[in-house]
mmCIF file with all atom_site columns, C-alpha atoms in Angstrom:
data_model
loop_
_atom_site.group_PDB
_atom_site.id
_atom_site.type_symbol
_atom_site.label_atom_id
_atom_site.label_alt_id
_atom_site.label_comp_id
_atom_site.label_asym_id
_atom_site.label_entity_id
_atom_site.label_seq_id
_atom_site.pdbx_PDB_ins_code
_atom_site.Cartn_x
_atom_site.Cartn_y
_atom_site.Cartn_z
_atom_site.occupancy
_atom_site.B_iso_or_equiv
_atom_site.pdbx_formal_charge
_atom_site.auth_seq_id
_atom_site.auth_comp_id
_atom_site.auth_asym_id
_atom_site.auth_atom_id
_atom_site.pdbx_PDB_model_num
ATOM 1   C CA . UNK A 1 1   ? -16.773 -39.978 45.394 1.00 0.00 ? 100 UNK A CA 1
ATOM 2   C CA . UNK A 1 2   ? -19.660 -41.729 47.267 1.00 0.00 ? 101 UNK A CA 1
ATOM 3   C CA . UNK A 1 3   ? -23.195 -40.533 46.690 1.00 0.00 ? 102 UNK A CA 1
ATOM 4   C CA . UNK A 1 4   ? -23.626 -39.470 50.467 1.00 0.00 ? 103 UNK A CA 1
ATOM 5   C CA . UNK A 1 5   ? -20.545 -36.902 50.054 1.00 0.00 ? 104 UNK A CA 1
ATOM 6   C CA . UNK A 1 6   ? -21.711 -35.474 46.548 1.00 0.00 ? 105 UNK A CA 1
ATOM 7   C CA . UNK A 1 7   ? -22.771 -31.364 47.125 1.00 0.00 ? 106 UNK A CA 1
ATOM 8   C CA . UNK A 1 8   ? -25.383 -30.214 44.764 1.00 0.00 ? 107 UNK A CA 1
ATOM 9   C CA . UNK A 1 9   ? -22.475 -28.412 42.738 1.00 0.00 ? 108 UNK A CA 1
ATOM 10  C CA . UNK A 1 10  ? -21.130 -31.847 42.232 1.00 0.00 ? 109 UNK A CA 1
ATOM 11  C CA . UNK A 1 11  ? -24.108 -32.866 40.788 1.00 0.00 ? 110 UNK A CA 1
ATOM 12  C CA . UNK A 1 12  ? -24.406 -29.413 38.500 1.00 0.00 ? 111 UNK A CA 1
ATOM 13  C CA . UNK A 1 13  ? -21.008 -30.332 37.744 1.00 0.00 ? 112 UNK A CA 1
ATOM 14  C CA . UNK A 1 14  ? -21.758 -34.442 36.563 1.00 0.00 ? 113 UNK A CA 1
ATOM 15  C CA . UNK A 1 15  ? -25.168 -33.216 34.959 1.00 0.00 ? 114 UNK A CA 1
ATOM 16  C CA . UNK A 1 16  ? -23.559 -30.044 32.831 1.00 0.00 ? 115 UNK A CA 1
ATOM 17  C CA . UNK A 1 17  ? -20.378 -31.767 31.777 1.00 0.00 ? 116 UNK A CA 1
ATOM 18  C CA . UNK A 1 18  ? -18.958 -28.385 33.771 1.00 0.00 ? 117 UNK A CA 1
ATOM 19  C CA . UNK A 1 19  ? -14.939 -28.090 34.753 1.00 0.00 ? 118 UNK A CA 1
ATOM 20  C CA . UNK A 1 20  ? -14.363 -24.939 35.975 1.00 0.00 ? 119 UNK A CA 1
ATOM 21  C CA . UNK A 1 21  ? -10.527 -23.432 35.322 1.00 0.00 ? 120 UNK A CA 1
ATOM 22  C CA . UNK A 1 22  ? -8.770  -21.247 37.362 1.00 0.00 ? 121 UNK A CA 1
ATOM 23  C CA . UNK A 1 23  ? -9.383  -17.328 36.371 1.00 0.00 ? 122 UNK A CA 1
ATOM 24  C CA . UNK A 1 24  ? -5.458  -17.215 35.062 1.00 0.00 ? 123 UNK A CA 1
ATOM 25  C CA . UNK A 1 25  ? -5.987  -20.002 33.063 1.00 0.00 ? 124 UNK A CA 1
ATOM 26  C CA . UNK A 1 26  ? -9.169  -19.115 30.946 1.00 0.00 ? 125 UNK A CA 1
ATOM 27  C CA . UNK A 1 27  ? -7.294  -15.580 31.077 1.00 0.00 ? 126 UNK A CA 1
ATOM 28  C CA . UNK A 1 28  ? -4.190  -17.282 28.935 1.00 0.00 ? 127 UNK A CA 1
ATOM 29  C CA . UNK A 1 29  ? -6.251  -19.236 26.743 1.00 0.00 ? 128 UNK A CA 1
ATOM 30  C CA . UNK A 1 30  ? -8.026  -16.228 26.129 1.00 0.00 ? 129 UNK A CA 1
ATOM 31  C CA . UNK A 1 31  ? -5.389  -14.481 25.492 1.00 0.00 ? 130 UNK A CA 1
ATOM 32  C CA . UNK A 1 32  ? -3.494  -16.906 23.366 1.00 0.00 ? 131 UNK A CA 1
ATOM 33  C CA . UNK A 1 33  ? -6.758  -17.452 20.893 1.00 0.00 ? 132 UNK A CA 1
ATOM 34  C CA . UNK A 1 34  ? -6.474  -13.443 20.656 1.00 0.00 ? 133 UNK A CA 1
ATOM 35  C CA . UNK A 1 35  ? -9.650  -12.452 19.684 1.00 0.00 ? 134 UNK A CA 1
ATOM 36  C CA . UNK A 1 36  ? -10.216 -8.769  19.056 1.00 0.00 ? 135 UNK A CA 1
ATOM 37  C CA . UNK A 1 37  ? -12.398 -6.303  20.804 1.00 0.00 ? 136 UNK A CA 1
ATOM 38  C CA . UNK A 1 38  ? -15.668 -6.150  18.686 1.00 0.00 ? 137 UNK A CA 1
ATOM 39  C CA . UNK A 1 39  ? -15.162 -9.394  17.213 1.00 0.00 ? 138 UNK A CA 1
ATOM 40  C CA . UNK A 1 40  ? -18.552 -11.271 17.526 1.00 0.00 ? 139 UNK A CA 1
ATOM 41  C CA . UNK A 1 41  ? -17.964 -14.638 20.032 1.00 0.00 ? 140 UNK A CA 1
ATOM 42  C CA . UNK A 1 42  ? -20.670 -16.988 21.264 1.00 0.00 ? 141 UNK A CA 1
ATOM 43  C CA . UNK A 1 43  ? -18.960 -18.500 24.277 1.00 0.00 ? 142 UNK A CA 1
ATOM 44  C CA . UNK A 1 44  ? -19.627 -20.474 26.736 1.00 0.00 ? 143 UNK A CA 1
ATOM 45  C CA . UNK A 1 45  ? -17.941 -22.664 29.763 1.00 0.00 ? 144 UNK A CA 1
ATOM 46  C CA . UNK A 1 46  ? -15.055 -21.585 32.162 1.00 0.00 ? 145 UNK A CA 1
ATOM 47  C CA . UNK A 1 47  ? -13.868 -18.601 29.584 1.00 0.00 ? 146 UNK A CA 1
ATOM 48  C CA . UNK A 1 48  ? -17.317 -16.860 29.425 1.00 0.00 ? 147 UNK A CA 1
ATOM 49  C CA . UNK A 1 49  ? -15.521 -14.055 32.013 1.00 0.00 ? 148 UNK A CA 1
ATOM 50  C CA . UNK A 1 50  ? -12.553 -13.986 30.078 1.00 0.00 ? 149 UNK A CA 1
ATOM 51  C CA . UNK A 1 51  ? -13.731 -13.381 26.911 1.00 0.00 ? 150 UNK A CA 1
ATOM 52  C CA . UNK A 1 52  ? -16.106 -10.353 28.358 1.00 0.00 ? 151 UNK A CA 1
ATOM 53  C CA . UNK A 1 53  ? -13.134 -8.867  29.977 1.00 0.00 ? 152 UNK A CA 1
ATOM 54  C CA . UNK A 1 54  ? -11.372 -8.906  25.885 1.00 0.00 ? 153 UNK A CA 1
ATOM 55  C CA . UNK A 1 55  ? -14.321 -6.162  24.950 1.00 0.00 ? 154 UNK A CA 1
ATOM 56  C CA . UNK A 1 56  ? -15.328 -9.528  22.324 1.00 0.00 ? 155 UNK A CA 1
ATOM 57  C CA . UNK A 1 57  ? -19.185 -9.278  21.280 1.00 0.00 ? 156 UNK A CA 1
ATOM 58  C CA . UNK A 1 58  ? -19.922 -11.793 23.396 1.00 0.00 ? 157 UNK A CA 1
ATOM 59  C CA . UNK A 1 59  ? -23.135 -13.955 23.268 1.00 0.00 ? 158 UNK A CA 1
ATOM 60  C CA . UNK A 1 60  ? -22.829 -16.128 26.326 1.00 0.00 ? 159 UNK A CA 1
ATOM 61  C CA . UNK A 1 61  ? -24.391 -19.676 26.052 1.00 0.00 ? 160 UNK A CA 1
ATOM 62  C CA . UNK A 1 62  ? -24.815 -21.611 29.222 1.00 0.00 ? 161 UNK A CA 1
ATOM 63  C CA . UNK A 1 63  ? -26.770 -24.561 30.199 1.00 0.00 ? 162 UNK A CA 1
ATOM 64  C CA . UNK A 1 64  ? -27.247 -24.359 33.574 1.00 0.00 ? 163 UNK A CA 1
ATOM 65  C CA . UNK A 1 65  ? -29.726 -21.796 35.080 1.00 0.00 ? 164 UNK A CA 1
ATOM 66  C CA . UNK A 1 66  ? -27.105 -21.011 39.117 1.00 0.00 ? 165 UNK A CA 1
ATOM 67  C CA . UNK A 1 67  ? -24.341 -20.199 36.199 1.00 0.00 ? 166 UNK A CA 1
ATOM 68  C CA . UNK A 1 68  ? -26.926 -18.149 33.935 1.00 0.00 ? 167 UNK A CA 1
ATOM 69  C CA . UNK A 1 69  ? -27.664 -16.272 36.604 1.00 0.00 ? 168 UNK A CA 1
ATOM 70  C CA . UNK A 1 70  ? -24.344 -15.748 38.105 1.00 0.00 ? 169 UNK A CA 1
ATOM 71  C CA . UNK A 1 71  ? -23.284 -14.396 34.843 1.00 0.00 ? 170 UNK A CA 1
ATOM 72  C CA . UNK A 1 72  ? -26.188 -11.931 34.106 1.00 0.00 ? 171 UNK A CA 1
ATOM 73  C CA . UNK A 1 73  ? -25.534 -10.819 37.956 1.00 0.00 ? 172 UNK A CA 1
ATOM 74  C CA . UNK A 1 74  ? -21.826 -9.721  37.474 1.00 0.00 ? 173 UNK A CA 1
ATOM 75  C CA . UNK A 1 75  ? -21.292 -9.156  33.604 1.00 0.00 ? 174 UNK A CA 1
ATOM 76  C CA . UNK A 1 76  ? -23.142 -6.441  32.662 1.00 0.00 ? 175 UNK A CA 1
ATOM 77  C CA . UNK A 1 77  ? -23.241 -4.736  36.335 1.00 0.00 ? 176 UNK A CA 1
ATOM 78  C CA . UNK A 1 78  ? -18.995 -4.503  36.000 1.00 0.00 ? 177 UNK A CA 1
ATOM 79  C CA . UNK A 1 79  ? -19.816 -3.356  32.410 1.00 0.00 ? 178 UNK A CA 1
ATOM 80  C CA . UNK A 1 80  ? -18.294 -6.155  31.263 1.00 0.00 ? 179 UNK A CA 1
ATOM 81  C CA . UNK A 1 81  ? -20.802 -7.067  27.951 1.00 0.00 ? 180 UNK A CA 1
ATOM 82  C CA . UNK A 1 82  ? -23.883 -5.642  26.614 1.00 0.00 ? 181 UNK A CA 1
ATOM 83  C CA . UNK A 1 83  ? -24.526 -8.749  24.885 1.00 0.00 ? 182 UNK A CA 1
ATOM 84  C CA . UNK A 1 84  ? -27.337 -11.530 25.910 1.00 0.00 ? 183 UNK A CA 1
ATOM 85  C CA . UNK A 1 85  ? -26.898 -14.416 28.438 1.00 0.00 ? 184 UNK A CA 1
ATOM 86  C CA . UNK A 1 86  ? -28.749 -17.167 27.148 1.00 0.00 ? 185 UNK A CA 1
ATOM 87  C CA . UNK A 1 87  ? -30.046 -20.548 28.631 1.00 0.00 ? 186 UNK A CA 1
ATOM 88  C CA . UNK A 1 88  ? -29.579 -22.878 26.091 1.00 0.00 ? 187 UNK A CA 1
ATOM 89  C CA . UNK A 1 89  ? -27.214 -26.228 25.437 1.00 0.00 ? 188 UNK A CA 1
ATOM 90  C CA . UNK A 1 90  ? -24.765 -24.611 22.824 1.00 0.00 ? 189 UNK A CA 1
ATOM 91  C CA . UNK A 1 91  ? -24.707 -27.914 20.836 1.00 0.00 ? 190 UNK A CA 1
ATOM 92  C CA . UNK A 1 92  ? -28.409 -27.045 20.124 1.00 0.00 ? 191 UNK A CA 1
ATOM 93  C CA . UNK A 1 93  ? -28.070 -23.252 20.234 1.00 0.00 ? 192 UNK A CA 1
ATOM 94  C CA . UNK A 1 94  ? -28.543 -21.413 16.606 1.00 0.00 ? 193 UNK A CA 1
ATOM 95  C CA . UNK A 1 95  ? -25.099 -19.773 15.550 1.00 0.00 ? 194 UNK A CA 1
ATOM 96  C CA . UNK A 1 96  ? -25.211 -16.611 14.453 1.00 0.00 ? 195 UNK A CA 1
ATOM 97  C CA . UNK A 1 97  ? -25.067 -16.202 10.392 1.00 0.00 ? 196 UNK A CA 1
ATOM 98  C CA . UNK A 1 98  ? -22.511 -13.030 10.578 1.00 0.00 ? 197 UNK A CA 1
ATOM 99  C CA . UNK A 1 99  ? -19.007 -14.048 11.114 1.00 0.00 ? 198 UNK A CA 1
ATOM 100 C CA . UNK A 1 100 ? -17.902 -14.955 14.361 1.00 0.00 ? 199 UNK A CA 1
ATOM 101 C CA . UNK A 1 101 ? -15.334 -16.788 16.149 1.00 0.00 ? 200 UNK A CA 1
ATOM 102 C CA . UNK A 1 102 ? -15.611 -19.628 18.933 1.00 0.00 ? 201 UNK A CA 1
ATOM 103 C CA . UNK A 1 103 ? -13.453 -20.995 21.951 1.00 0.00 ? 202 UNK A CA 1
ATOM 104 C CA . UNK A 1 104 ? -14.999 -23.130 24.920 1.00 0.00 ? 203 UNK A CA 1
ATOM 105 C CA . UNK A 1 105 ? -14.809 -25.110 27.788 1.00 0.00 ? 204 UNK A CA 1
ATOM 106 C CA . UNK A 1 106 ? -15.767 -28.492 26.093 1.00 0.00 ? 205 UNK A CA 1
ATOM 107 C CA . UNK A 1 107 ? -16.981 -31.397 28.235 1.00 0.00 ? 206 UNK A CA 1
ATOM 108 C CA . UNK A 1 108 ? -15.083 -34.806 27.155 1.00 0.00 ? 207 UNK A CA 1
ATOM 109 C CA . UNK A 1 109 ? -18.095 -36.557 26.711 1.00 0.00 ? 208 UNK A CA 1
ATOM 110 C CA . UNK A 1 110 ? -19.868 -34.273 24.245 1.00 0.00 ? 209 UNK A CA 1
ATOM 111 C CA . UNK A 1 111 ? -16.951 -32.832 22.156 1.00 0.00 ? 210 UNK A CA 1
ATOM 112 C CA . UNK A 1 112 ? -17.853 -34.551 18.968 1.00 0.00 ? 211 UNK A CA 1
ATOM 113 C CA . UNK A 1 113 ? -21.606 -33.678 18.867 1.00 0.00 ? 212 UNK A CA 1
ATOM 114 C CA . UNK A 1 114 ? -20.397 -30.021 19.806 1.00 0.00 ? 213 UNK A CA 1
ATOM 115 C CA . UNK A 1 115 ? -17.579 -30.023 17.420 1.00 0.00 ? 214 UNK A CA 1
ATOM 116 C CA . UNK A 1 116 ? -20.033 -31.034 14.671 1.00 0.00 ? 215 UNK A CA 1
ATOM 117 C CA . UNK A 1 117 ? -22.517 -28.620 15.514 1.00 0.00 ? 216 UNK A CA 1
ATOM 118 C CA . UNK A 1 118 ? -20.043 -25.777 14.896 1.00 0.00 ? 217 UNK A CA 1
ATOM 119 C CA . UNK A 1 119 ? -18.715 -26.856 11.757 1.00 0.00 ? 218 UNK A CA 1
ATOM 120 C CA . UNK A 1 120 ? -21.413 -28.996 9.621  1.00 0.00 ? 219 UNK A CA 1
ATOM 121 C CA . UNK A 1 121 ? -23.369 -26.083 9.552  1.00 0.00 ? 220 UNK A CA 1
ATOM 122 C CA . UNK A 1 122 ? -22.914 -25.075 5.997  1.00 0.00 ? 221 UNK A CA 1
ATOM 123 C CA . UNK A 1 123 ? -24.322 -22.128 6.346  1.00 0.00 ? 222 UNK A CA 1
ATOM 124 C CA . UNK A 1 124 ? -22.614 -21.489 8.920  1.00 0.00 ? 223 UNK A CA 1
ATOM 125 C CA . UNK A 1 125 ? -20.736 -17.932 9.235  1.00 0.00 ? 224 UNK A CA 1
ATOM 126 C CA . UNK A 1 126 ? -17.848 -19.397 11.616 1.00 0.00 ? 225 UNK A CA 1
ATOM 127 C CA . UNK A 1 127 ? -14.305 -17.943 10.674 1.00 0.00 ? 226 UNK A CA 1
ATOM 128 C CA . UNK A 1 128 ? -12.031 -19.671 12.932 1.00 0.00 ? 227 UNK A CA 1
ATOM 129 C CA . UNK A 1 129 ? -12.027 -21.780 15.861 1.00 0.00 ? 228 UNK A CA 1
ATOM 130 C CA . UNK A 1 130 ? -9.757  -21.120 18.709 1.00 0.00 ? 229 UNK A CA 1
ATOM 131 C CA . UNK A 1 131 ? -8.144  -24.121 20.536 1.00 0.00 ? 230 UNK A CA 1
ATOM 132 C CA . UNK A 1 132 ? -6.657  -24.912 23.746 1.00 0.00 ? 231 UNK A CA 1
ATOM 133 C CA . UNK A 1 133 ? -3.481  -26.184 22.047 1.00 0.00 ? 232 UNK A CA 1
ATOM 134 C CA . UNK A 1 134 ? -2.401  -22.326 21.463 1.00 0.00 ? 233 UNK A CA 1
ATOM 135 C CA . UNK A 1 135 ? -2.056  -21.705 25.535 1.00 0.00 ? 234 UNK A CA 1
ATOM 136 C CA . UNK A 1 136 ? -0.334  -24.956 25.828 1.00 0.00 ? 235 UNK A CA 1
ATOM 137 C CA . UNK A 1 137 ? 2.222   -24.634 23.525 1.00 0.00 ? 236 UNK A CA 1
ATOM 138 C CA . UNK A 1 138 ? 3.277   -21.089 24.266 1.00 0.00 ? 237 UNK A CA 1
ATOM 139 C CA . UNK A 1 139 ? 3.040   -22.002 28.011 1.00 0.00 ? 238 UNK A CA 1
ATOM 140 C CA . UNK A 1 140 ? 5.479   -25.156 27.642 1.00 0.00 ? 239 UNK A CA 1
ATOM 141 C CA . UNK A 1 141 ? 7.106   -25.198 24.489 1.00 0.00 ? 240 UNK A CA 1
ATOM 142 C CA . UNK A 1 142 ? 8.493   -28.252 23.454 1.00 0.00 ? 241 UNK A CA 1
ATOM 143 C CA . UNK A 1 143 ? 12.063  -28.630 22.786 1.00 0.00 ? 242 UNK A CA 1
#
């Protein structure tokens, strides 16, 4: 795409690493990673929604301020989560030292710094990691 045609979301977009999924899809990988309601989840990306609509204890991370705002605007007005909407770049963000569980939205580009953030922690309190590959393989098996 030429700079003259790029929209300010396209630059949000480049900047935060962002790719949005459609509202069924972060609602099957949701779905597939099966967290339970109560179960403490830092989240972040395209599932933030998702997770909130699981009853999760969600701590939503995001990095850019339009989304941060977007999120505090309609989560806890639908009564959607109680928990905090933080502005913070999740690969720098402290994880919380009860258990929890963790899903995103990764961006290509910073998937191993994230990846290592999550687990290199020793003491961290993560207790499993949900993946994408769950919602792929129950959505086309392999035969």
């Amino acid at each position: 795409m030429s700079a003259e045609r790029r929209t300010a979301r396209n630059e949000r977009r480049r900047r935060f690493g962002q790719n949005f999924l459609r509202p069924d899809i972060a609602e099957g990988i949701v779905a597939a990673a099966t967290f339970q309601p109560g179960e403490l989840v830092p989240g972040n990306g395209g599932l933030t929604v998702a997770l909130a609509r699981r009853g999760v204890r969600l701590v939503a991370v995001e990095l850019d301020p339009r989304w941060v705002s977007t999120l505090r605007r309609d989560l806890r007005p639908k009564g959607l989560t109680d928990g905090p909407v933080v502005t913070a770049d999740f690969r720098r963000f402290t994880l919380p030292r009860q258990p929890f569980g963790v899903i995103g939205s990764l961006p290509f580009g910073s998937t191993t710094s994230d990846l290592r953030h999550r687990l290199d922690d020793s003491q961290s309190s993560l207790l499993r990691a949900a993946a994408y590959h769950e919602f792929v393989r129950r959505q086309w098996p392999t035969q």
